[in-house]
Short mmCIF file of C-alpha atoms and ligand atoms in Angstrom, two decimals:
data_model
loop_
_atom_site.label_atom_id
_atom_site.label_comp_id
_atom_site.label_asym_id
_atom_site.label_seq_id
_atom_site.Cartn_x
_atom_site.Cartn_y
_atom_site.Cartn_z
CA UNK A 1 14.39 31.05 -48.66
CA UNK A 2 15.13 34.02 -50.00
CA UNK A 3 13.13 37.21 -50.56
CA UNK A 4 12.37 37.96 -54.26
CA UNK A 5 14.57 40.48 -55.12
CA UNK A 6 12.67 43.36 -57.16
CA UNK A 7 12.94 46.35 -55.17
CA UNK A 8 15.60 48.81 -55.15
CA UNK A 9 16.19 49.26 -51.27
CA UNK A 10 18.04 52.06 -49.50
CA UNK A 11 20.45 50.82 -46.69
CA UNK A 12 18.28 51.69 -43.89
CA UNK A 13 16.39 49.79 -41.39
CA UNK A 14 13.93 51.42 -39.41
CA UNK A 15 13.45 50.36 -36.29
CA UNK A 16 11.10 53.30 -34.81
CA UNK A 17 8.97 56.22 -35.70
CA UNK A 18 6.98 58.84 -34.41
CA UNK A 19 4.70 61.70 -36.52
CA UNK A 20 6.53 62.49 -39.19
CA UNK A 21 10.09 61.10 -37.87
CA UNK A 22 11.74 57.57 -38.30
CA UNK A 23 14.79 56.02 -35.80
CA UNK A 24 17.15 53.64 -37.88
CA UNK A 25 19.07 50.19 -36.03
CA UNK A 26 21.74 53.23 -35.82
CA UNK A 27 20.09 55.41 -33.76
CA UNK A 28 20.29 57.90 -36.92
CA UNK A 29 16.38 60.19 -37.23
CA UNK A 30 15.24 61.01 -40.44
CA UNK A 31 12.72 62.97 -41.42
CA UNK A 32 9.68 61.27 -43.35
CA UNK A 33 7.88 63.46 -46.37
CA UNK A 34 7.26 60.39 -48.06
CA UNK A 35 5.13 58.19 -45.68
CA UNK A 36 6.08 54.69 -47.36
CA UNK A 37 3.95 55.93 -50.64
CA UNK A 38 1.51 58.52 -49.27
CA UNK A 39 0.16 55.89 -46.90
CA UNK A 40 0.75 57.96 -43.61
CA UNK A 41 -1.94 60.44 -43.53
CA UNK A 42 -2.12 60.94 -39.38
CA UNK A 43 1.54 60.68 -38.65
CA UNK A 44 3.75 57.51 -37.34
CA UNK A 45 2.44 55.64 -34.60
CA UNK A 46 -0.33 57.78 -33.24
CA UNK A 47 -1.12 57.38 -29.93
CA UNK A 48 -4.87 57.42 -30.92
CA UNK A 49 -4.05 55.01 -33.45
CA UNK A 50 -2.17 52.22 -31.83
CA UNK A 51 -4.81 52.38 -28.61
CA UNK A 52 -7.02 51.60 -30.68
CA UNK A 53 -5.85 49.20 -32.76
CA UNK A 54 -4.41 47.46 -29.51
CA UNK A 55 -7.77 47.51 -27.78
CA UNK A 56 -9.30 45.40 -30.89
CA UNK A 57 -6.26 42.99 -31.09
CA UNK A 58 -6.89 42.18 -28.03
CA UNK A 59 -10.79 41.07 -28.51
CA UNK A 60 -10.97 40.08 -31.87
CA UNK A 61 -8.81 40.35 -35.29
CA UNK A 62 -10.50 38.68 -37.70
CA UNK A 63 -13.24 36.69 -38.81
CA UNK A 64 -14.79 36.25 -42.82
CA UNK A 65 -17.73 38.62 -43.99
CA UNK A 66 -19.62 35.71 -43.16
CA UNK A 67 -20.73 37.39 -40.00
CA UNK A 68 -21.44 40.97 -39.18
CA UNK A 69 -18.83 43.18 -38.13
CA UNK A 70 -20.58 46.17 -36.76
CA UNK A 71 -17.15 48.40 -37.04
CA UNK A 72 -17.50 48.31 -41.20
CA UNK A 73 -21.18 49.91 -40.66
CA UNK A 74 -19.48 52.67 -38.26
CA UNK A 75 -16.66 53.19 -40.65
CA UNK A 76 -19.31 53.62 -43.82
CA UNK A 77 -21.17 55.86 -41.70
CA UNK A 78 -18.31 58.04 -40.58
CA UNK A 79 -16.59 58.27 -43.87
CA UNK A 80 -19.66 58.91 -45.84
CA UNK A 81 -20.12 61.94 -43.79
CA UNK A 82 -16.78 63.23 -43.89
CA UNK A 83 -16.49 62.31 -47.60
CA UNK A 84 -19.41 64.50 -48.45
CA UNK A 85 -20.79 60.76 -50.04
CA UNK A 86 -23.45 59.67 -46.95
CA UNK A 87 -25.73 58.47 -49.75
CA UNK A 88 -23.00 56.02 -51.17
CA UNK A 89 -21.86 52.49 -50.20
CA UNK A 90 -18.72 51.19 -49.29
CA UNK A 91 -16.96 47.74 -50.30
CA UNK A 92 -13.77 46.79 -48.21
CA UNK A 93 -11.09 45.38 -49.50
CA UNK A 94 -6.91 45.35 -49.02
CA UNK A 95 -4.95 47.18 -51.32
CA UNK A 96 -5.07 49.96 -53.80
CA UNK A 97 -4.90 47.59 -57.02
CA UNK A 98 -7.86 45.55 -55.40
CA UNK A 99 -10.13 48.40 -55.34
CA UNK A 100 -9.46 49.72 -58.78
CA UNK A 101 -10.19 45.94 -59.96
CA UNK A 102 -13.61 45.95 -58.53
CA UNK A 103 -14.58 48.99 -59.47
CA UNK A 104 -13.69 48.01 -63.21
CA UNK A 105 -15.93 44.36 -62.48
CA UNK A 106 -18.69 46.60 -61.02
CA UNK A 107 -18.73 48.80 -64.05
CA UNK A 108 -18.53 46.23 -66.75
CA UNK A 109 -21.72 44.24 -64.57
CA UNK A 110 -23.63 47.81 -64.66
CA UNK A 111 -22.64 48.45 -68.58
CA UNK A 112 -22.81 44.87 -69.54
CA UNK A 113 -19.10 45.88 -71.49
CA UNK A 114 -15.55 46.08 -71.28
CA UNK A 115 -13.73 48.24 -72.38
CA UNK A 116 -12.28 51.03 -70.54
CA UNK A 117 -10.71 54.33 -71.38
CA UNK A 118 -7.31 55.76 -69.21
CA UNK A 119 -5.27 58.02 -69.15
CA UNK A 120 -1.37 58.50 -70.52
CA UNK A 121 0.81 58.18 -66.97
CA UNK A 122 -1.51 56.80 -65.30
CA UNK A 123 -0.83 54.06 -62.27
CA UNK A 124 -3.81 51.98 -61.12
CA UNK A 125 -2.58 49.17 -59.92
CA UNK A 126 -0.05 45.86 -60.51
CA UNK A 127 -2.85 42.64 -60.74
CA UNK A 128 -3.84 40.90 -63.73
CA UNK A 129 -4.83 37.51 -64.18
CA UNK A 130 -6.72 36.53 -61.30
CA UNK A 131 -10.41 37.11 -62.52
CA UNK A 132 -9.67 35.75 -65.75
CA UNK A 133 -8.32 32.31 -64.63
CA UNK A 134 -11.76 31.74 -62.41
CA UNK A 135 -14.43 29.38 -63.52
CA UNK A 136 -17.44 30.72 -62.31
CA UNK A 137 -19.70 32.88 -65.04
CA UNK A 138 -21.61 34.49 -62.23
CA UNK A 139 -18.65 36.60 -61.09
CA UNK A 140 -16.66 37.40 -63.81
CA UNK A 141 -19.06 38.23 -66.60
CA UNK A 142 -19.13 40.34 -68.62
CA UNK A 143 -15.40 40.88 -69.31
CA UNK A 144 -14.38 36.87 -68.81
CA UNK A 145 -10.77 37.27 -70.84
CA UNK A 146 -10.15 40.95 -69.26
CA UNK A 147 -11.01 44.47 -69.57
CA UNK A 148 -10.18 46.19 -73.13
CA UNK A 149 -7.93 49.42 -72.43
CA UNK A 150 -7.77 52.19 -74.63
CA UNK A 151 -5.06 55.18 -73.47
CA UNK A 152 -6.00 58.89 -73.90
CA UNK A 153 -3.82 61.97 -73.44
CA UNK A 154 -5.07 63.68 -70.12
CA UNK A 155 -6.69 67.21 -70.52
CA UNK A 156 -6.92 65.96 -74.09
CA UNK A 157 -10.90 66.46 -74.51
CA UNK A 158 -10.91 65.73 -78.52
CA UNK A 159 -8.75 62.43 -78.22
CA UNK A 160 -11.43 61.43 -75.35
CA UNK A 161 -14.60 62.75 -77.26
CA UNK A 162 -12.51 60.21 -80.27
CA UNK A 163 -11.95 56.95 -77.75
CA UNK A 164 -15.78 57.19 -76.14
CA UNK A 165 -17.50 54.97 -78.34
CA UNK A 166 -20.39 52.71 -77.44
CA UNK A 167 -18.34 49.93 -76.02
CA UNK A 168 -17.23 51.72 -73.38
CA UNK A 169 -17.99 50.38 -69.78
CA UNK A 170 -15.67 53.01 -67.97
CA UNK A 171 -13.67 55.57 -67.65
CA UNK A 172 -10.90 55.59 -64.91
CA UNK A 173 -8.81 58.65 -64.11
CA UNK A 174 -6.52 59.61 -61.11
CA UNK A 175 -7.87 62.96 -58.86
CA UNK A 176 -3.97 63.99 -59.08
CA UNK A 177 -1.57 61.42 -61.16
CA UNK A 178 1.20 60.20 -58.47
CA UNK A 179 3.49 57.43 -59.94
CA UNK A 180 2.83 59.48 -63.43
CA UNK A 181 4.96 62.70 -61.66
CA UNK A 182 1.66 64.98 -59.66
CA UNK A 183 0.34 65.57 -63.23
CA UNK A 184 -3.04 67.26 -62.69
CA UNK A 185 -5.76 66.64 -64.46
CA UNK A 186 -7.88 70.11 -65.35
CA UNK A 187 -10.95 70.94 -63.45
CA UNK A 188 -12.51 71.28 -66.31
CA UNK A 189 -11.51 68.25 -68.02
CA UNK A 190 -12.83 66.61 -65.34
CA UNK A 191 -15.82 68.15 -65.53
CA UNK A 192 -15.97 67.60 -69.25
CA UNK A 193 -15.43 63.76 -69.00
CA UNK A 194 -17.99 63.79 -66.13
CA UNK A 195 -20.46 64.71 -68.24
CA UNK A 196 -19.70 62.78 -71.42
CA UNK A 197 -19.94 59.50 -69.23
CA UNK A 198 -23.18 60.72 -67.57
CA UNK A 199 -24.52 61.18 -71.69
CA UNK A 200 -23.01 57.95 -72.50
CA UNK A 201 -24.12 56.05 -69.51
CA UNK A 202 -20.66 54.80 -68.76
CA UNK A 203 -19.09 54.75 -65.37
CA UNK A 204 -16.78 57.27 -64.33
CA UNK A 205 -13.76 55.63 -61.86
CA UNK A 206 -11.93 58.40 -59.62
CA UNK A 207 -8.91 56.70 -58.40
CA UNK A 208 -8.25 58.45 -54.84
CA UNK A 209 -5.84 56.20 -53.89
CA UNK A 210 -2.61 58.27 -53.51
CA UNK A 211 -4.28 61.94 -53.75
CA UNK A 212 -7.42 61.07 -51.85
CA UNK A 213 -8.28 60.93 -47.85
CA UNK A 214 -7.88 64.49 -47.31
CA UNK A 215 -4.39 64.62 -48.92
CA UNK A 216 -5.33 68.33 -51.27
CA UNK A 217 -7.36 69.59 -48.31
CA UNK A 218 -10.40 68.17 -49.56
CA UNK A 219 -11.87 64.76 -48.58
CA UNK A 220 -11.27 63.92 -52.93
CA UNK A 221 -8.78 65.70 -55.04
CA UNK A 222 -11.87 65.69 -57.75
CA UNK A 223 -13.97 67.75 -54.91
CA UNK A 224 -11.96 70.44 -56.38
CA UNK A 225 -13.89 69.76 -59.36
CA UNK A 226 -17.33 69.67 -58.24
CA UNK A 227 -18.07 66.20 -59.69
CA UNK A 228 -19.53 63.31 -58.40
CA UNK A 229 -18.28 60.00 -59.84
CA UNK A 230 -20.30 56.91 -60.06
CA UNK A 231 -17.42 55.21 -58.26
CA UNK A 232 -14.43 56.40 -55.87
CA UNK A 233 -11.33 54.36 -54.89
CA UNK A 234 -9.25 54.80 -52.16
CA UNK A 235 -6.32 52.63 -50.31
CA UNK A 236 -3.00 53.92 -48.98
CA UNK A 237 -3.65 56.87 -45.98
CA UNK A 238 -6.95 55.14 -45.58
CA UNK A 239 -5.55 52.58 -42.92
CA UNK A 240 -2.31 54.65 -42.00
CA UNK A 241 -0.22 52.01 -43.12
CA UNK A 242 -2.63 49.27 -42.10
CA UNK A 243 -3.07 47.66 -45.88
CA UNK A 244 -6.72 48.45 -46.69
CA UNK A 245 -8.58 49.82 -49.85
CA UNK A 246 -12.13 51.00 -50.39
CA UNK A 247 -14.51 51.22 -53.32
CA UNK A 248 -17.64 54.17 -52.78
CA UNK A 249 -20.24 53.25 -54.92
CA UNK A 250 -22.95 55.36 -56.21
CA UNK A 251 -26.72 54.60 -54.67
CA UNK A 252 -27.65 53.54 -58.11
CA UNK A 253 -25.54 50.66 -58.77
CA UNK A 254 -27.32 47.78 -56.59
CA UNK A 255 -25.61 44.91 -55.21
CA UNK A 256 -26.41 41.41 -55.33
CA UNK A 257 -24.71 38.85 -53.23
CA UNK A 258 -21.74 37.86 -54.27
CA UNK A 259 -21.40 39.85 -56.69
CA UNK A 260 -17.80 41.05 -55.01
CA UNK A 261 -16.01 39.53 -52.82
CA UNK A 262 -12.64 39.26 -50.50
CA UNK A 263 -11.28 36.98 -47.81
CA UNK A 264 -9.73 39.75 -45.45
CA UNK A 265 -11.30 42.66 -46.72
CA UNK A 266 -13.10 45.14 -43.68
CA UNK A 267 -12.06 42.76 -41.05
CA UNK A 268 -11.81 44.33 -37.52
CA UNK A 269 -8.02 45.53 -37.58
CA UNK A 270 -8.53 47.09 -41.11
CA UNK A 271 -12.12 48.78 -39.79
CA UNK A 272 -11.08 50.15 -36.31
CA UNK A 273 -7.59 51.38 -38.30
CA UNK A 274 -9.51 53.60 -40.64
CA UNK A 275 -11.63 54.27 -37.71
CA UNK A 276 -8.75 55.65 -35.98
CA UNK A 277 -7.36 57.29 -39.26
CA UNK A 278 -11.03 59.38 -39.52
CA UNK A 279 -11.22 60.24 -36.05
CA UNK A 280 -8.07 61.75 -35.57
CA UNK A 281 -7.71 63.79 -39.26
CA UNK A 282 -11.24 65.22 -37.70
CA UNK A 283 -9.89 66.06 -33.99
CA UNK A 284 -6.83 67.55 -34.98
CA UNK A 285 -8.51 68.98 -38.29
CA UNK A 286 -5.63 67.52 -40.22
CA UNK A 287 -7.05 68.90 -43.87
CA UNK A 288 -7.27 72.70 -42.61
CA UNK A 289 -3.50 71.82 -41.62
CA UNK A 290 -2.87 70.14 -44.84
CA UNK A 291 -4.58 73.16 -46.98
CA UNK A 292 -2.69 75.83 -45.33
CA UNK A 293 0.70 73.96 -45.10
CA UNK A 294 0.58 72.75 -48.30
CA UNK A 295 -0.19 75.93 -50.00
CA UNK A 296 2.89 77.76 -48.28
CA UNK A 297 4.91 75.24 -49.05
CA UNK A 298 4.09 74.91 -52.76
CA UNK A 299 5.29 78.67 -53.13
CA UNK A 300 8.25 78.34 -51.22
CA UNK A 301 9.21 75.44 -53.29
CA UNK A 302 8.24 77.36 -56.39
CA UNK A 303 10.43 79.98 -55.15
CA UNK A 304 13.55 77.53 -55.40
CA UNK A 305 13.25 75.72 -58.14
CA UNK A 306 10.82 78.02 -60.53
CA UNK A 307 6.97 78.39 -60.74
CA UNK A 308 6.43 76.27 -63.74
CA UNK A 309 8.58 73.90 -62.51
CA UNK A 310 5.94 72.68 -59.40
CA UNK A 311 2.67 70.91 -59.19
CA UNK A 312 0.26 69.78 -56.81
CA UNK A 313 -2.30 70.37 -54.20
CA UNK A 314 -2.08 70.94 -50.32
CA UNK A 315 0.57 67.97 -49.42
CA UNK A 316 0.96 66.23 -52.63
CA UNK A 317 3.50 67.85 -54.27
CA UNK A 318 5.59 67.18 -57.58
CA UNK A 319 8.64 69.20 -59.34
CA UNK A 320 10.94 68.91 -61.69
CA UNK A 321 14.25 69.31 -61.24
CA UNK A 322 17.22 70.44 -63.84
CA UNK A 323 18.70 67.96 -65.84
CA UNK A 324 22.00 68.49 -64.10
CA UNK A 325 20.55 67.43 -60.81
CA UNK A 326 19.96 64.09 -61.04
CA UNK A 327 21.27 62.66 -57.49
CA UNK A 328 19.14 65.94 -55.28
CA UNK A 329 16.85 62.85 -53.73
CA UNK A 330 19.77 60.41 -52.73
CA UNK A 331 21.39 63.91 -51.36
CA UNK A 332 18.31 64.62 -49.52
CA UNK A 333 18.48 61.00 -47.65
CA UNK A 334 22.29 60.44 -47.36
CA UNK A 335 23.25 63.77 -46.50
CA UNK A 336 19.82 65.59 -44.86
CA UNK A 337 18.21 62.20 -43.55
CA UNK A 338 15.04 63.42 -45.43
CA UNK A 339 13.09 60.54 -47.01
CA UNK A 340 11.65 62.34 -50.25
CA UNK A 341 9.56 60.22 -53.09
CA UNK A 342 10.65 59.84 -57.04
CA UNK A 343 8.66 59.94 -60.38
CA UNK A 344 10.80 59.43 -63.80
CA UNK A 345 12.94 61.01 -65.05
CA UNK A 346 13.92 63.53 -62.34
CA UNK A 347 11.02 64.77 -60.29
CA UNK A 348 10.93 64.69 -56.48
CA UNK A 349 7.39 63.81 -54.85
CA UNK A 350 6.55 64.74 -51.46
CA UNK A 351 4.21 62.77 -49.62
CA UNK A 352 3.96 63.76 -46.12
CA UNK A 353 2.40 62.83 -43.40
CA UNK A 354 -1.58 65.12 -43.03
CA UNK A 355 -0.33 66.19 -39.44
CA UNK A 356 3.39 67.63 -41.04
CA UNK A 357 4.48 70.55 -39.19
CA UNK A 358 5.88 74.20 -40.46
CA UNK A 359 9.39 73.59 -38.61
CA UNK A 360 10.07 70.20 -40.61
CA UNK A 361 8.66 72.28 -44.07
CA UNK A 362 11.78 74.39 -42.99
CA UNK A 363 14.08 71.58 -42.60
CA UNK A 364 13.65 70.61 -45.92
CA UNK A 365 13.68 73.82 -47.75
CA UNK A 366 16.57 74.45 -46.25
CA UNK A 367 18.10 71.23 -47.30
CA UNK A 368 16.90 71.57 -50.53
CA UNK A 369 18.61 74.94 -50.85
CA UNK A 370 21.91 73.78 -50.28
CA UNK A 371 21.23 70.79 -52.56
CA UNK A 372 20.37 72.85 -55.56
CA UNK A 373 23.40 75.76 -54.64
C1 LIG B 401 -3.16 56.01 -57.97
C2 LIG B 401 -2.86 54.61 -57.54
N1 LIG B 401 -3.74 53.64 -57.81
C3 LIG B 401 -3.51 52.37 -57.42
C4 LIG B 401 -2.36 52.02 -56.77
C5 LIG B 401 -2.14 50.60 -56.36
O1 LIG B 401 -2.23 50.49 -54.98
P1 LIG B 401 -1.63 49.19 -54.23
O2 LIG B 401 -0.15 49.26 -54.36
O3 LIG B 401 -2.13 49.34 -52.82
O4 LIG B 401 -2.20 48.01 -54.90
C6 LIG B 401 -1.40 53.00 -56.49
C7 LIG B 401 -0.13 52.65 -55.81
O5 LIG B 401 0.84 53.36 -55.85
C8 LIG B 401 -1.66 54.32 -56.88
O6 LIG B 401 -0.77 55.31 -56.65
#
């Protein structure tokens, strides 16, 4: 058999890595500001991490949510507290997309509607399908042939005010756009749709997934903000590369069994790896790192390639780059060994891992430098 051929794959095969640094079959180290799609928040195989891990692989891996798994209650507890949400709940599942879908099912079963209002650029996920092909009314009601989408322009608060209508279930946004290029949605427009949804009583969906788990410095890129969304979804840096996705729910939105549901979702690898992921951004106080770093970096970056040119928030980063420059990434990885991330049509996107150090900030701004001489 082989392997369905639709991504667009460097010629590198890692065979090791360590903090922010991956070893190739060649022996050749590269420097990771990327982390596989934001996904390594602590750092390549932590110490902290893999002990742990290790320790549960050796008792027990897996079993359905047919029995309790005392691990998910620690992890709720834990990241309710360092979230700033103690008072919410948490539903486990595996992937980014898998979260966002459940927290559209949970608002169209609290609204009783379906359709749902995003954003232009947005990226929330690659599923389809799967809801609507199942039989069973008691799940999938009320949106049994899909959800409805309308598209607004972000920061756009007329065009919103226009597309909130009565129909509307929810309203999904990212806390920082990633795929879409690090476009920021304004604290105030998030305020602003915050409070239309709370006078509309529809749900408001923050999509943490890429920008979330400490990534800005905060816990949530909409902490920035000062909102509180009914619902939260996070994935990616949550598991350090162990595939995991979470959905915080508001107190008032009550569950009833069955009402979600997921084969693998929460089991004990995924629970003790976001465990691990919480206990080490808090021992090594990976945001305060993240917050300082970041913000450095941002103006040295602005410094290069020009201040309106750069976006972003502790270590999510985004600029553009002149039209004349259109092979700086592949330069960054074939000449620099410096794995960088891409949005269209020529911005770079830097990723990094939470526990990045100054000395590797240097690397690459000196890299870049030479790239853009
Ligand atoms: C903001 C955002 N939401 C959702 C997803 C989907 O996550 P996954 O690929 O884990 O399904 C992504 C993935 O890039 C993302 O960036």
């Amino acid at each position: 058999m082989k392997l369905f051929d639709v991504y667009p794959l460097f010629d590198i095969t890692p065979v090791k890595a360590q903090g922010s640094w991956l070893w190739d079959n060649k022996g050749d180290r590269y420097l990771d500001l990327y982390g596989g799609h934001a996904v390594i928040s602590i750092g390549h195989s932590h110490p902290h991490y893999v002990e742990r891990l290790s320790e549960q692989l050796s008792k027990i891996s897996f079993y359905s949510n047919s029995i309790k798994n005392p691990q998910q209650e620690e992890l709720a507890e834990k990241l309710g507290n360092m979230s700033g949400y103690p008072d919410y709940q948490l539903f486990l599942c595996n992937s980014g997309a898998e979260a966002n879908e459940n927290a559209l099912k949970l608002a169209s079963f609290v609204t009783g509607k379906k359709k749902v209002i995003a954003f232009d650029k947005a990226f929330h996920g690659r599923t389809s399908g799967a809801v609507a092909a199942t039989d069973n009314p008691k799940i999938v009601a009320p949106f049994n042939a899909g959800h409805e989408i309308v598209f607004c322009r972000l920061n756009d608060e007329q065009a919103f005010t226009e597309a909130l209508d009565a129909d509307v279930a929810a309203v999904i946004i990212e806390g920082i756009q990633g795929v879409g290029g690090i476009r920021m949605p304004n604290d105030s427009f998030l305020q602003f749709i915050d409070k239309k949804c709370k006078e509309k009583g529809c749900v408001l969906i923050l999509d943490e997934i890429q920008c979330g788990y400490g990534r800005t410095g905060k816990f949530f890129a909409h902490q920035y903000a000062g909102i509180r969304p009914h619902i939260i979804t996070t994935a990616k840096g949550m598991g350090n590369g162990f595939p995991v996705g979470g959905v915080l729910i508001h107190p008032d939105i009550k569950p009833w069994s069955g009402m979600l549901g997921t084969t693998f979702g929460g089991n004990y690898l995924a629970a003790v790896a976001c465990l691990a992921v919480l206990e080490v951004m808090e021992s090594e106080k990976l945001m305060n790192n993240t917050l300082s770093l970041g913000s450095q970096w941002i103006k040295e970056i602005q410094e290069l390639v020009g201040r309106q040119n750069v976006r972003g928030r502790g270590l999510i980063i985004g600029f553009d780059l002149p039209d004349t420059k259109t092979t700086v990434r592949k330069d960054l990885l074939v000449k620099h060994r410096i794995f960088t991330g891409e949005a269209k049509p020529n911005t770079i996107r830097l990723l990094p891992s939470l526990a990045l150090k100054a000395e590797e900030v240097d690397l690459f701004n000196e890299a870049l430098k030479v790239e853009l001489s």
